Short mmCIF file of C-alpha atoms in Angstrom, two decimals:
data_model
loop_
_atom_site.label_atom_id
_atom_site.label_comp_id
_atom_site.label_asym_id
_atom_site.label_seq_id
_atom_site.Cartn_x
_atom_site.Cartn_y
_atom_site.Cartn_z
CA MET A 1 112.50 49.74 118.28
CA GLU A 2 112.15 49.28 114.48
CA GLU A 3 109.18 46.72 115.11
CA GLU A 4 107.51 49.09 117.57
CA ARG A 5 107.58 52.10 115.12
CA ASN A 6 106.11 49.85 112.39
CA SER A 7 103.30 48.90 114.69
CA ASN A 8 102.47 52.53 115.49
CA GLU A 9 102.43 53.48 111.84
CA ASN A 10 99.95 50.57 111.17
CA THR A 11 97.59 52.02 113.93
CA LEU A 12 95.92 55.47 113.74
CA CYS A 13 93.28 56.70 116.32
CA GLY A 14 92.47 53.19 117.43
CA ARG A 15 91.97 51.87 113.86
CA SER A 16 94.02 49.07 112.34
CA LEU A 17 95.65 49.93 108.87
CA PRO A 18 96.23 47.38 106.22
CA ALA A 19 99.16 45.10 107.03
CA ALA A 20 102.05 44.82 104.63
CA THR A 21 104.04 41.48 103.93
CA GLN A 22 106.93 40.77 101.70
CA ASP A 23 107.11 37.67 99.69
CA GLY A 24 110.29 35.67 98.85
CA GLY A 25 111.10 37.99 95.85
CA GLY A 26 111.15 41.11 97.94
CA GLN A 27 107.82 42.45 96.73
CA THR A 28 105.53 44.05 99.21
CA THR A 29 101.78 42.80 99.37
CA VAL A 30 99.13 44.71 101.27
CA VAL A 31 96.67 42.53 103.21
CA PRO A 32 93.30 44.46 103.79
CA LEU A 33 91.70 44.12 107.24
CA ALA A 34 88.04 43.68 108.13
CA GLN A 35 85.82 46.32 106.63
CA GLY A 36 83.62 48.60 108.67
CA LYS A 37 80.46 47.20 110.13
CA VAL A 38 77.13 47.78 108.17
CA GLU A 39 74.08 48.05 110.33
CA GLY A 40 70.66 49.38 109.57
CA GLY A 41 71.90 50.90 106.30
CA LYS A 42 74.64 52.93 107.99
CA VAL A 43 78.39 52.08 108.06
CA TYR A 44 80.32 52.10 111.32
CA SER A 45 83.99 51.76 112.13
CA GLY A 46 85.51 48.26 112.76
CA ASP A 47 84.40 45.87 115.53
CA GLY A 48 86.36 47.70 118.17
CA VAL A 49 85.11 50.06 120.88
CA LEU A 50 85.00 53.04 118.58
CA GLY A 51 82.45 51.40 116.17
CA TYR A 52 80.41 50.25 119.03
CA LEU A 53 80.20 53.86 120.44
CA GLU A 54 79.27 55.22 116.90
CA MET A 55 76.42 52.77 116.73
CA LEU A 56 75.17 53.74 120.24
CA GLU A 57 75.31 57.39 119.45
CA ALA A 58 73.22 56.86 116.19
CA GLN A 59 70.65 54.95 118.11
CA ALA A 60 70.43 57.60 120.72
CA HIS A 61 69.99 60.24 118.19
CA GLU A 62 67.21 58.33 116.51
CA LEU A 63 65.43 57.76 119.84
CA GLY A 64 65.73 61.44 120.64
CA LEU A 65 64.10 62.39 117.26
CA LYS A 66 61.29 59.90 118.00
CA GLN A 67 60.76 61.21 121.57
CA GLU A 68 60.66 64.79 120.36
CA GLU A 69 57.98 63.93 117.72
CA LYS A 70 56.01 62.14 120.36
CA GLU A 71 56.00 65.17 122.61
CA GLN A 72 54.96 67.52 119.79
CA GLN A 73 52.05 65.18 119.01
CA GLU A 74 51.09 65.06 122.69
CA LYS A 75 51.16 68.97 123.00
CA LYS A 76 48.99 69.20 119.96
CA LEU A 77 46.50 66.68 121.27
CA ASP A 78 46.26 68.56 124.48
CA ARG A 79 45.53 71.76 122.62
CA LEU A 80 42.80 70.06 120.59
CA LYS A 81 41.31 68.47 123.74
CA ALA A 82 41.14 71.88 125.53
CA ARG A 83 39.50 73.44 122.35
CA VAL A 84 36.84 70.68 122.44
CA GLN A 85 36.10 71.23 126.07
CA GLU A 86 35.81 74.91 125.34
CA LEU A 87 33.34 74.33 122.51
CA LYS A 88 31.31 71.85 124.59
CA ALA A 89 30.97 74.44 127.37
CA ARG A 90 29.85 77.01 124.77
CA ARG A 91 27.31 74.53 123.31
CA ASP A 92 25.87 73.80 126.80
CA GLU A 93 25.56 77.59 127.42
CA LEU A 94 23.69 78.13 124.10
CA LYS A 95 21.47 75.14 124.74
CA VAL A 96 20.19 76.68 128.05
CA LYS A 97 19.59 80.03 126.32
CA VAL A 98 17.62 78.39 123.58
CA GLU A 99 15.54 76.38 126.05
CA LEU A 100 14.74 79.67 127.96
CA GLN A 101 13.80 81.35 124.68
CA GLU A 102 11.64 78.44 123.70
CA LYS A 103 9.88 78.60 127.08
CA ARG A 104 9.19 82.31 126.74
CA LEU A 105 7.80 81.75 123.24
CA LEU A 106 5.45 79.16 124.55
CA ASP A 107 4.38 81.28 127.48
CA LYS A 108 3.49 84.06 125.01
CA GLU A 109 1.69 81.81 122.64
CA GLY A 110 -0.26 80.47 125.58
CA VAL A 111 -1.32 83.97 126.70
CA ARG A 112 -2.39 84.88 123.22
CA THR A 113 -4.40 81.66 122.31
CA ALA A 114 -5.56 80.48 125.54
CA PRO A 115 -7.90 78.76 125.99
CA THR A 116 -8.16 77.80 122.28
CA GLN A 117 -5.82 75.39 120.54
CA PRO A 118 -2.97 76.97 118.50
CA SER A 119 -3.52 77.08 114.75
CA ALA A 120 -1.60 75.05 112.32
CA GLN A 121 0.21 78.07 111.02
CA THR A 122 1.24 78.85 114.55
CA VAL A 123 2.61 75.46 115.18
CA LEU A 124 4.55 75.60 111.83
CA GLU A 125 6.05 78.94 112.69
CA TRP A 126 7.06 77.63 116.13
CA LYS A 127 8.69 74.61 114.50
CA LEU A 128 10.66 76.90 112.13
CA ASN A 129 11.83 79.20 115.07
CA SER A 130 13.01 76.12 117.02
CA ILE A 131 14.86 74.72 114.10
CA LYS A 132 16.59 78.00 113.39
CA ALA A 133 17.66 78.07 117.12
CA MET A 134 18.86 74.57 116.85
CA LEU A 135 21.08 75.32 113.73
CA GLN A 136 22.90 77.96 115.75
CA VAL A 137 23.57 75.58 118.75
CA PHE A 138 24.64 72.60 116.70
CA TYR A 139 26.93 74.46 114.55
CA LEU A 140 29.62 74.23 117.22
CA THR A 141 29.14 70.42 117.67
CA GLY A 142 29.59 69.36 114.15
CA ILE A 143 25.95 69.59 113.03
CA SER A 144 24.89 72.19 110.43
CA GLY A 145 21.83 72.68 108.36
CA LYS A 146 19.96 74.87 105.98
CA LEU A 147 16.21 75.49 105.44
CA THR A 148 14.52 74.00 102.44
CA LYS A 149 11.12 74.71 100.92
CA GLN A 150 9.63 71.59 102.75
CA GLY A 151 11.70 71.56 105.84
CA VAL A 152 15.41 71.43 106.73
CA CYS A 153 18.48 69.45 105.63
CA PHE A 154 20.95 68.63 108.39
CA CYS A 155 24.59 67.67 107.84
CA ILE A 156 26.33 65.74 110.62
CA SER A 157 30.20 65.97 110.41
CA THR A 158 32.09 63.28 112.23
CA ALA A 159 35.59 63.44 113.75
CA TYR A 160 38.06 61.47 115.90
CA GLU A 161 40.95 62.80 117.82
CA GLY A 162 40.77 66.24 116.13
CA ALA A 163 40.73 64.89 112.65
CA TYR A 164 37.43 65.38 110.48
CA LEU A 165 36.34 62.20 108.76
CA ASP A 166 33.01 61.71 107.04
CA SER A 167 29.82 63.74 106.75
CA TYR A 168 26.28 62.46 106.65
CA TYR A 169 23.10 64.12 105.65
CA VAL A 170 19.44 63.94 106.88
CA ASP A 171 16.65 65.74 105.00
CA LEU A 172 13.59 66.42 107.17
CA LEU A 173 10.18 67.33 106.20
CA ILE A 174 8.38 69.38 108.90
CA LYS A 175 4.83 69.58 107.54
CA PRO A 176 2.25 68.30 108.15
CA GLU A 177 4.50 66.20 110.54
CA VAL A 178 8.18 65.82 110.98
CA LYS A 179 9.57 62.82 108.99
CA ILE A 180 12.75 61.71 107.16
CA GLN A 181 12.60 62.44 103.43
CA ARG A 182 16.05 61.10 102.52
CA HIS A 183 19.31 60.50 104.15
CA SER A 184 22.95 59.17 103.63
CA VAL A 185 23.28 57.39 107.03
CA PRO A 186 24.72 53.78 106.75
CA VAL A 187 22.07 51.06 106.84
CA PHE A 188 23.61 49.46 109.97
CA ILE A 189 23.07 52.66 112.07
CA PRO A 190 19.73 52.30 113.89
CA LEU A 191 18.28 55.47 112.31
CA GLU A 192 14.63 54.14 112.41
CA GLN A 193 14.64 53.28 116.00
CA ILE A 194 16.28 56.63 116.89
CA ALA A 195 13.72 58.49 114.74
CA LYS A 196 10.78 56.63 116.20
CA LYS A 197 11.98 57.45 119.77
CA TYR A 198 12.86 61.12 119.35
CA LEU A 199 11.94 62.62 115.98
CA GLN A 200 8.35 63.69 116.78
CA THR A 201 8.98 65.00 120.39
CA ASP A 202 12.49 66.18 120.47
CA ILE A 203 14.48 67.00 117.28
CA ARG A 204 17.58 68.20 119.24
CA ARG A 205 17.72 64.91 121.07
CA PHE A 206 17.26 62.96 117.78
CA LEU A 207 20.16 64.78 116.20
CA SER A 208 22.36 64.45 119.28
CA VAL A 209 21.85 60.73 119.53
CA LEU A 210 22.38 60.14 115.82
CA SER A 211 25.61 62.17 116.00
CA ASP A 212 26.80 60.10 118.85
CA HIS A 213 26.21 56.83 116.93
CA LEU A 214 27.91 58.24 113.75
CA ASN A 215 30.94 59.52 115.59
CA ALA A 216 31.42 56.32 117.59
CA TYR A 217 31.21 54.25 114.34
CA VAL A 218 33.77 56.36 112.40
CA GLY A 219 35.99 56.41 115.60
CA ARG A 220 36.02 52.58 115.84
CA ARG A 221 36.55 52.26 112.04
CA HIS A 222 39.38 54.74 112.26
CA GLN A 223 41.13 52.99 115.02
CA ALA A 224 41.00 49.71 113.14
CA ASP A 225 42.48 51.32 109.98
CA GLN A 226 45.20 52.86 112.01
CA LEU A 227 46.07 49.55 113.52
CA GLU A 228 46.35 47.88 110.19
CA GLU A 229 48.33 50.75 108.65
CA HIS A 230 50.94 51.18 111.36
CA PHE A 231 51.32 47.57 112.96
CA SER A 232 50.68 45.17 110.13
CA ASP A 233 54.03 43.45 110.86
CA TYR A 234 52.71 42.42 114.25
CA ILE A 235 49.24 41.05 113.11
CA GLU A 236 48.48 37.76 111.47
CA GLY A 237 46.66 38.36 108.12
CA THR A 238 43.91 41.02 108.20
CA LEU A 239 41.90 42.29 111.13
CA GLN A 240 38.34 40.81 111.14
CA ARG A 241 35.53 43.24 111.68
CA ASN A 242 31.86 43.66 110.98
CA SER A 243 30.28 46.58 109.07
CA LEU A 244 29.42 48.44 112.33
CA CYS A 245 33.01 47.83 113.58
CA ASN A 246 31.63 46.73 117.07
CA LEU A 247 33.31 43.46 116.90
CA LEU A 248 37.06 43.19 116.17
CA VAL A 249 39.11 39.93 116.17
CA PHE A 250 42.77 39.45 115.35
CA ASN A 251 45.92 37.53 116.17
CA TYR A 252 49.05 39.32 117.12
CA ALA A 253 52.62 39.02 118.27
CA MET A 254 54.88 41.32 120.39
CA SER A 255 57.70 41.18 117.93
CA ARG A 256 58.03 42.41 114.34
CA ASN A 257 57.68 39.90 111.43
CA SER A 258 57.17 37.05 113.90
CA LYS A 259 56.35 33.61 112.50
CA THR A 260 53.96 32.85 115.31
CA PHE A 261 51.16 34.93 116.69
CA PRO A 262 50.45 33.63 120.16
CA PHE A 263 47.84 36.28 121.20
CA ASN A 264 44.27 36.29 120.12
CA VAL A 265 42.13 39.23 121.08
CA ARG A 266 38.26 39.69 120.66
CA LEU A 267 37.05 43.22 121.14
CA LEU A 268 33.27 43.72 121.75
CA TYR A 269 31.79 47.33 121.70
CA GLY A 270 28.57 46.82 123.63
CA ASP A 271 27.76 50.63 123.69
CA LEU A 272 27.25 51.73 120.08
CA CYS A 273 27.69 55.36 121.14
CA CYS A 274 31.22 54.72 122.44
CA SER A 275 34.41 54.20 120.47
CA LEU A 276 36.07 52.09 123.22
CA PRO A 277 35.27 48.39 123.75
CA THR A 278 33.18 47.22 126.76
CA GLU A 279 35.01 43.72 126.67
CA ALA A 280 38.53 42.71 125.58
CA ILE A 281 39.03 39.00 125.75
CA ILE A 282 42.56 37.90 125.21
CA SER A 283 43.78 34.25 125.00
CA CYS A 284 47.09 32.53 124.13
CA THR A 285 47.17 29.93 121.43
CA SER A 286 48.59 26.50 122.20
CA GLY A 287 52.18 25.59 121.66
CA THR A 288 53.66 28.76 123.18
CA LEU A 289 55.63 29.33 126.41
CA PRO A 290 53.52 29.78 129.50
CA LEU A 291 52.43 33.38 130.00
CA GLN A 292 51.66 35.13 133.33
CA ALA A 293 48.09 36.07 133.93
CA GLU A 294 49.23 39.57 134.74
CA MET A 295 50.36 40.07 131.14
CA LEU A 296 47.07 39.14 129.61
CA ALA A 297 45.25 41.41 132.15
CA ALA A 298 47.48 44.27 131.25
CA HIS A 299 46.79 43.76 127.54
CA SER A 300 43.04 43.67 128.19
CA ASN A 301 43.14 46.85 130.31
CA SER A 302 45.09 48.63 127.64
CA PHE A 303 42.69 47.73 124.89
CA ARG A 304 39.57 48.78 127.01
CA HIS A 305 40.82 52.25 128.10
CA MET A 306 42.86 53.39 125.08
CA ALA A 307 42.30 53.91 121.44
CA LEU A 308 43.18 50.49 119.62
CA HIS A 309 46.14 51.71 117.68
CA LYS A 310 47.48 53.69 120.69
CA ALA A 311 46.99 50.77 123.09
CA PHE A 312 48.93 48.41 120.70
CA GLY A 313 51.74 50.99 120.32
CA SER A 314 51.99 51.28 123.96
CA LEU A 315 52.30 47.47 124.51
CA ILE A 316 55.01 47.28 121.75
CA ASN A 317 56.92 50.15 123.37
CA ALA A 318 56.84 48.52 126.75
CA LYS A 319 57.97 45.16 125.36
CA GLU A 320 60.89 46.80 123.53
CA SER A 321 61.94 48.77 126.74
CA GLN A 322 61.95 45.49 128.60
CA ASP A 323 64.08 43.78 125.99
#
């Protein structure tokens, strides 16, 4: 009975207390037991069941916070996408109105000046009216501008996933003919080809195509930056990319801080007006375990249909869930 009582006193709520022994001289010595387990910067109870449950509870709480944050981001993204669709619909409606107004102006000018050719002043006034109408339409699509003494200066604002990025300027002369006076468009954007094709015949089309090129470029660049910022532990060295960011090459692993990077991916963006790749070629370096073809196909499909950093995050999450 005495031994049982001592055993109960040394145990409290499933936790072992320090044990006491007596030496030959009758003095009592306290022998400390194993300390609590330290994991992830947090201290848990001993190696018993209670410590394990505490660790699981902390992990579940952390996963719950991550899930809640992810749901909030998805809701915000859905709201932004709905707003974009609303603005696009409004833009299309305004485009139709402007085209009808231009047609009416042309009809009126045709009645007044027929059969004689319009004067230079009439053509200039028509150009100014058209540009003013365009400024109202493009304001909702990230393109704004103001009239200058010799023409108009356009500002093309770029964005990706609801975040505004860079702005570029194009200063146009409209007399005696429309031409580019100066601009801040990067040299690798095919501005000359776009201007040669559309500037003299359709300024709206010229600005729309140029905006598509610029938005696609900053979108590809933003995705590459996000990948390097959030997933550098999974990538070997730095991501290789050209100035236009239409070719990206890097080696990666599916586990953090891995010493080997068995996957090599080559992303080619054949459509310069698109921020998603047209080709995603993935191979496995030599000296690794055999990989199923389905895994490589799944990786390629993710990279071709999702933003680069989101596709990579999705693959990592799927791998962690399997583990």
